[in-house]
Coordinates of C-alpha atoms in Angstrom, one line a residue:
X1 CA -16.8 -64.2 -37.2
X2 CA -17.1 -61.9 -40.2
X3 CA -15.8 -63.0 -43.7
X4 CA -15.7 -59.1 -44.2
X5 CA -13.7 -58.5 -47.7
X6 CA -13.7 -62.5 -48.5
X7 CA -15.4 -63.5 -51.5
X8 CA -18.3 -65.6 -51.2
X9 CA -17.8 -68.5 -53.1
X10 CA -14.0 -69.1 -51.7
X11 CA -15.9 -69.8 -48.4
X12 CA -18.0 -72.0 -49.8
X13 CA -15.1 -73.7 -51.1
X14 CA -13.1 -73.7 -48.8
X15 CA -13.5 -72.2 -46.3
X16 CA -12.0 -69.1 -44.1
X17 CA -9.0 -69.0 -42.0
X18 CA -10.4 -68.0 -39.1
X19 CA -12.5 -71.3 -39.4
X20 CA -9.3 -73.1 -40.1
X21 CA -8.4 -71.7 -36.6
X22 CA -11.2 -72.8 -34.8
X23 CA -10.7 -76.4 -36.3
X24 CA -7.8 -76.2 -34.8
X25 CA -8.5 -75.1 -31.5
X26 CA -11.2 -77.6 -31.2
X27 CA -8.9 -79.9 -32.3
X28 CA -6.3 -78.9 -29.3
X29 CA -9.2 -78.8 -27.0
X30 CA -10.4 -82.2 -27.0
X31 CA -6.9 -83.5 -26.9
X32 CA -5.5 -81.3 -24.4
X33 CA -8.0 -80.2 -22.0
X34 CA -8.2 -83.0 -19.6
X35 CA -10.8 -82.9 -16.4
X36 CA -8.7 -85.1 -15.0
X37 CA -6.0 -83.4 -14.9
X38 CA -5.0 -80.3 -12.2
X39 CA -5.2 -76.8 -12.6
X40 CA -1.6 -76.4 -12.7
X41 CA -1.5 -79.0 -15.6
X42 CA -4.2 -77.5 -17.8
X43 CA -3.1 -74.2 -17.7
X44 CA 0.3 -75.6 -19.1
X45 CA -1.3 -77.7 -21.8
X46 CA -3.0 -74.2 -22.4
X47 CA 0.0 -72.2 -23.0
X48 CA 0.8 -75.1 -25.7
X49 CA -2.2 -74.9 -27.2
X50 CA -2.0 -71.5 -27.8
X51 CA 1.5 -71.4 -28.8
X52 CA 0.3 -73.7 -31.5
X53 CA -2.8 -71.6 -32.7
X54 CA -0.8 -68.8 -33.2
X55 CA 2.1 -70.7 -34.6
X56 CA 0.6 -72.1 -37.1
X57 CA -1.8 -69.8 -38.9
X58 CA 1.2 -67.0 -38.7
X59 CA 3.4 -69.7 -40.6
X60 CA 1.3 -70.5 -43.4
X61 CA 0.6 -66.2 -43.5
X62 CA 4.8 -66.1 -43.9
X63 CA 4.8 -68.5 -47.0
X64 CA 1.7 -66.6 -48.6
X65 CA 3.5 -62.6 -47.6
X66 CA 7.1 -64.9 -48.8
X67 CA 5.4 -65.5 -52.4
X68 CA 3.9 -62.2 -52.2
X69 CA 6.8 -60.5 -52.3
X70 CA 8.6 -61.6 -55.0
X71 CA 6.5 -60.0 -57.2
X72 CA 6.1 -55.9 -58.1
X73 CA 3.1 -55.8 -56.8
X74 CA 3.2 -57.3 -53.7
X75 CA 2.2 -55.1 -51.2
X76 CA -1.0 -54.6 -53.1
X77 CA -1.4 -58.5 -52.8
X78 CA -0.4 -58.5 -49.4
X79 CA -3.0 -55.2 -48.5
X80 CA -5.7 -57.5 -50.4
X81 CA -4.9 -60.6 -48.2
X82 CA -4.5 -58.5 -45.0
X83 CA -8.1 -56.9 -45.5
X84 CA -9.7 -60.1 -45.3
X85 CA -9.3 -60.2 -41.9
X86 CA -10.9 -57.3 -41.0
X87 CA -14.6 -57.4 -39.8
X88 CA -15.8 -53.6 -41.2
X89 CA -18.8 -54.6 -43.1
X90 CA -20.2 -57.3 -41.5
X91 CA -20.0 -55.8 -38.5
X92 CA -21.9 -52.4 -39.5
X93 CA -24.3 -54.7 -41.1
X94 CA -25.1 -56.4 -38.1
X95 CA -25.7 -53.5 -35.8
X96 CA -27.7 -51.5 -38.4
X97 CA -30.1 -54.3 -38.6
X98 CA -30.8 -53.9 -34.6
X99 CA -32.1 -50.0 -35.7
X100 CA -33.8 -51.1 -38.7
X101 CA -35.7 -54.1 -36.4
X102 CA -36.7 -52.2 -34.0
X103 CA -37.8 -49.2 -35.8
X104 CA -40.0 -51.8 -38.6
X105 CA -40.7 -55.1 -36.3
X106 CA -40.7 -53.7 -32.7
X107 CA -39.2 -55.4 -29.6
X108 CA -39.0 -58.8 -29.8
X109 CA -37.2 -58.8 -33.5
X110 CA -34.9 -56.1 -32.0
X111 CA -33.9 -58.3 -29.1
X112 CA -33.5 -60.9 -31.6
X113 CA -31.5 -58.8 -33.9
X114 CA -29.0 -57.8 -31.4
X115 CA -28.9 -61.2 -29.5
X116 CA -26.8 -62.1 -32.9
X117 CA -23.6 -59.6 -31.9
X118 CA -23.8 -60.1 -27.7
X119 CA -23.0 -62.0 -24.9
X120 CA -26.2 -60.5 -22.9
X121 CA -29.6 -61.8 -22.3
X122 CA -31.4 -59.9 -24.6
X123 CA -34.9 -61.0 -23.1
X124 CA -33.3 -58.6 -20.0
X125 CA -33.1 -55.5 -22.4
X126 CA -36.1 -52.4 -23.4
X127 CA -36.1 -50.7 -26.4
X128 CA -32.7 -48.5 -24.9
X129 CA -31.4 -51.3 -23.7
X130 CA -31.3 -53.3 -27.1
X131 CA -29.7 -50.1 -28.4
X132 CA -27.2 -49.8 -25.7
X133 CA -25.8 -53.2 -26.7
X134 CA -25.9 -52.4 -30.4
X135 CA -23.6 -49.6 -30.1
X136 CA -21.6 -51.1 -27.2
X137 CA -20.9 -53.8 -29.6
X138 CA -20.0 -51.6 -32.3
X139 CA -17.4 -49.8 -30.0
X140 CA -15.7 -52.8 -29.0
X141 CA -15.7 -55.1 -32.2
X142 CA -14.3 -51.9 -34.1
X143 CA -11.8 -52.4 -31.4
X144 CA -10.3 -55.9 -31.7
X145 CA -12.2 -56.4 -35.4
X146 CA -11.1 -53.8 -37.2
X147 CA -8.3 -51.6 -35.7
X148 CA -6.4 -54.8 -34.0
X149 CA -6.1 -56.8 -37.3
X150 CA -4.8 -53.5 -39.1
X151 CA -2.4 -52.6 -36.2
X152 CA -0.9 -56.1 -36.5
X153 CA -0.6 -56.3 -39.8
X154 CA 0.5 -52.6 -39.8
X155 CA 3.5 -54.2 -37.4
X156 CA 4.3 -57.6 -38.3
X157 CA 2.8 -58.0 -41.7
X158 CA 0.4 -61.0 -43.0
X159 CA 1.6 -63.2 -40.1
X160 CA 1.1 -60.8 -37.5
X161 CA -2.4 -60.2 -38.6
X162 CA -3.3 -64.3 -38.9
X163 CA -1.0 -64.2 -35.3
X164 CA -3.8 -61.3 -33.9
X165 CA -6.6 -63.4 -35.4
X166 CA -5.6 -66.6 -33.8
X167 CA -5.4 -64.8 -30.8
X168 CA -9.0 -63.3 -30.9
X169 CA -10.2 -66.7 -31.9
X170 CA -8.5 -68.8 -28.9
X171 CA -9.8 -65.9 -26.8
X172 CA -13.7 -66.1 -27.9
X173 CA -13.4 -69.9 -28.2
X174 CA -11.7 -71.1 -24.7
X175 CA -10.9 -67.9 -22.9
X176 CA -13.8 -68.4 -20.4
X177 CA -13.9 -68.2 -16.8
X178 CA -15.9 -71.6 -16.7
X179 CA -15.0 -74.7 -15.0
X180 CA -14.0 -76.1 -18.4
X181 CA -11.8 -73.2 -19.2
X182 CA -10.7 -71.4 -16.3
X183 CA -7.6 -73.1 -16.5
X184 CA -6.6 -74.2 -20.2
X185 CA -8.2 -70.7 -21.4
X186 CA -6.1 -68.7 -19.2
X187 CA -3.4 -67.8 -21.4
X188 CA -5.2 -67.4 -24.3
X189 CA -7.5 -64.8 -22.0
X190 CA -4.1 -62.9 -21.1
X191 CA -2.7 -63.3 -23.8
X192 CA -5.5 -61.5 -26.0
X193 CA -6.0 -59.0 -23.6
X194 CA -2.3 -57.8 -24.0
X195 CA -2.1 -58.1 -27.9
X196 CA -5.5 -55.8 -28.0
X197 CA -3.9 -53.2 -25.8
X198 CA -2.4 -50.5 -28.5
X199 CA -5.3 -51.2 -30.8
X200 CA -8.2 -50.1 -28.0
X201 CA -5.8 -47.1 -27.2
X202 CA -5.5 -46.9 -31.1
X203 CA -9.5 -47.2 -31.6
X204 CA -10.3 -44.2 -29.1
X205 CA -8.3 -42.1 -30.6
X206 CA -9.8 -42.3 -34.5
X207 CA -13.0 -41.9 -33.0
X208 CA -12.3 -38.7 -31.5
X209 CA -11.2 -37.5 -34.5
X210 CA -14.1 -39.1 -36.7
X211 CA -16.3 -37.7 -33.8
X212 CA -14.8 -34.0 -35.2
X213 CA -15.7 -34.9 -38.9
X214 CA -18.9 -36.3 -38.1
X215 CA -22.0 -34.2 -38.2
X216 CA -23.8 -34.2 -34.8
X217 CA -20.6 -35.8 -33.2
X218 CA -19.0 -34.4 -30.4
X219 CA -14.8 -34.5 -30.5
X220 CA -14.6 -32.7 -27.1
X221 CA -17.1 -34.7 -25.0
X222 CA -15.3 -38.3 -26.8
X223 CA -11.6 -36.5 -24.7
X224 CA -13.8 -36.1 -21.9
X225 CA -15.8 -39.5 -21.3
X226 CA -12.5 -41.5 -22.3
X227 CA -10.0 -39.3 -19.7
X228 CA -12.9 -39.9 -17.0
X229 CA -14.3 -42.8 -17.8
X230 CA -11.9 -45.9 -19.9
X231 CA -9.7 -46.7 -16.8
X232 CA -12.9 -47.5 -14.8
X233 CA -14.6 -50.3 -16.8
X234 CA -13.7 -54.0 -16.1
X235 CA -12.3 -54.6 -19.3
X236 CA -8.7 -53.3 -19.5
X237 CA -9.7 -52.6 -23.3
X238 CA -13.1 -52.2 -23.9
X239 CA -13.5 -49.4 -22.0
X240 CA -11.7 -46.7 -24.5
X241 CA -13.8 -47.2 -27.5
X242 CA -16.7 -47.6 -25.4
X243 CA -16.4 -44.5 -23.8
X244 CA -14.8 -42.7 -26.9
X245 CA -17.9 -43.7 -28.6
X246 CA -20.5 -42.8 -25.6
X247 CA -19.2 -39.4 -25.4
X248 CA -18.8 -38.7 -29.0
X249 CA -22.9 -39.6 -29.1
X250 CA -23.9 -37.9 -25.8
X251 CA -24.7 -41.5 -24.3
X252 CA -24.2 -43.8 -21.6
X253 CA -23.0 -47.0 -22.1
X254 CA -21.9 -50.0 -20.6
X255 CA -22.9 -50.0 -16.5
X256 CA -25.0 -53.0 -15.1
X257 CA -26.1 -56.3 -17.7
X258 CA -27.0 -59.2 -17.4
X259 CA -25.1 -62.5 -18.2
X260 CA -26.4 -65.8 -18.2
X261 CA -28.6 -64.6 -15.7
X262 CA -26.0 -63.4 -13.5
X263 CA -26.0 -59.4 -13.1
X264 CA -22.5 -58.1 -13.9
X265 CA -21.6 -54.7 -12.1
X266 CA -19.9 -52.1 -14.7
X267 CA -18.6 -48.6 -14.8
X268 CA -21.1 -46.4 -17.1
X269 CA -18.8 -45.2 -19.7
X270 CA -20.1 -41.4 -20.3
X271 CA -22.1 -38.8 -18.7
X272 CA -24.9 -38.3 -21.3
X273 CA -28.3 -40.1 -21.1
X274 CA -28.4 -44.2 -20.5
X275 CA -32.3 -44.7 -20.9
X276 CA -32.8 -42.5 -23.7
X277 CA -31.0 -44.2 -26.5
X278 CA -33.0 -45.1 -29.5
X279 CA -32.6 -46.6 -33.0
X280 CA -31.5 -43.0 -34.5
X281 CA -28.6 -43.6 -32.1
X282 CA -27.2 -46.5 -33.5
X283 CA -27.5 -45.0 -37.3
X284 CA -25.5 -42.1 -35.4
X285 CA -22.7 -44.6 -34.2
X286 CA -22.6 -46.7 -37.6
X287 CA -21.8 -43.3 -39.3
X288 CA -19.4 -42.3 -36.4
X289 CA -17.8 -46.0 -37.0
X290 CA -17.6 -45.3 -40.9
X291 CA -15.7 -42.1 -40.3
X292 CA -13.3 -44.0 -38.5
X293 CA -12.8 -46.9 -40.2
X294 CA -12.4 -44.7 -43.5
X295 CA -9.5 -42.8 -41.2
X296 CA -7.8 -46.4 -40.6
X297 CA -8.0 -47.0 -44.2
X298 CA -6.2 -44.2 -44.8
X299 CA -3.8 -44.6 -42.9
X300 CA -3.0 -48.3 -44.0
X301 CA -3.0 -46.8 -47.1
X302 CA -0.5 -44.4 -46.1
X303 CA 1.9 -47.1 -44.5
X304 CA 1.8 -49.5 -47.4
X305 CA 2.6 -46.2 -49.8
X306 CA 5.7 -46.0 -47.6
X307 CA 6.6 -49.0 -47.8
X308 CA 6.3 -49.6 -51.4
X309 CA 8.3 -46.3 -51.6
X310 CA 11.2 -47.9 -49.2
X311 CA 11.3 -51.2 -51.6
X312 CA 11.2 -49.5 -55.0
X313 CA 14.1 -47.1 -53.2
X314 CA 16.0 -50.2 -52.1
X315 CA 16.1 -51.9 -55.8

């Protein structure tokens, strides 16, 4: 999970929330999630584990945005607190490493590279291939990374965003179709699904619009592939910044991969070319991805103006 805006040495110290959250969850796991027990059961206990994640990290985010506010410059500290749980540079990182790997190392260090930032079997994947997944990746995680955390905070302050976060967590921790999981992770598999809805929707749409600011970007073809292509994908999310971000590149993404050696049979998300992707492509969708996170900043930035405006009004 990416520490992206957190310093350094406060990590060290003590740690991140979102690894506060996964205590947690781990915690609730092994004290809830019973083998023993039926379906029925589990998926309850479930429900009251996730409850509880997102109870409690959305608390402790009141008290802090509480303090916050008490002072004149409080919606700077709460911007400040809120931008820690966004994933922008870690993510970028991570991706332009799979170009840089490739292009300096070959292959194998590329596989290696992207095996960091997917679910897939990388050993499965050629040179397009690795960069398929790269930029796939990049589409997704700018999704419920970036754009989620910023909607939810844009909506329901700090403890919306720690609420989102807890969410995303539960979700990546326990929302697994696996005999362990099926049933205790079910809400928390819902559940995330739902809160990420707006933010995919959200996440198409600044691409389109970075795609029109970016050199070598296409605006139209992003309208096209997502119209065509979003609803088709097996991910009632993934799909729109997938396809926002295939068409904007002339690509195709998504379509068959492989999971724990099981094939899984996907929608292609674009019309362009799906074996011809290549290193320069992923530089392409880190600078597309740029654009558009520069536009949510904005846009934050805008809001918390607003606001400000509305309190200093209101004194």
């Amino acid at each position: 999970e990416s520490r992206t805006g957190y310093p350094d040495f406060l990590f060290r110290a003590i740690g991140h929330p979102v690894t506060w959250t996964g205590r947690l969850i781990s915690w609730l796991d092994g004290r809830l999630n019973r083998a023993s027990d039926s379906d029925g059961r589990r998926r309850l206990r479930g429900v009251a584990a996730l409850a509880a994640v997102l109870a409690v990290p959305a608390f402790a985010a009141f008290l802090v945005q509480i303090v916050a506010m008490q002072h004149p410059a409080g919606i700077v500290v709460m911007v400040l607190a809120g931008s820690t749980m966004f994933a922008q540079r870690s993510l970028a990182n991570h991706v332009g490493a799979v170009a840089r790997q490739l292009d300096t190392a070959g292959l194998a260090s590329g596989r290696a590279a992207v095996s960091k930032i997917v679910g897939r079997d990388p050993d499965e994947l050629d040179r397009a291939g690795v960069c398929r997944a790269a930029i796939e990746s990049l589409a997704e995680n700018f999704s419920d990374g970036v754009v989620a955390p910023a909607f939810w905070f844009a909506v329901g302050g700090l403890p919306g965003a720690a609420a989102y976060k807890a969410a995303n967590t539960a979700d990546s921790m326990i929302g697994h179709r696996t005999p362990r999981y099926s049933a205790f992770g079910w809400a928390s598999a819902r559940f995330d699904d739902l809160v990420n809805l707006p933010a995919s929707r959200l996440a198409a749409l600044l691409l389109v619009v970075a795609a029109s600011l970016t050199p070598g970007a296409n605006a139209w073809g992003a309208i096209r592939a997502v119209r065509r292509d979003a609803g088709r994908h097996r991910s009632p999310n993934a799909g729109f910044p997938e396809a926002a971000m295939a068409g904007a590149l002339g690509l195709a993404l998504a379509g068959p991969r492989v999971y724990d050696g099981v094939t899984v049979d996907d929608a292609i998300m674009g019309s362009g070319g799906r074996l011809e992707a290549t290193p320069s492509d992923v530089d392409r969708a880190v600078a597309l991805f740029w654009m558009a996170d520069l536009l949510l900043m904005g846009l934050l930035a805008a809001i918390a103006a607003l606001l400000g405006a509305v309190g200093l009004a209101s004194v």
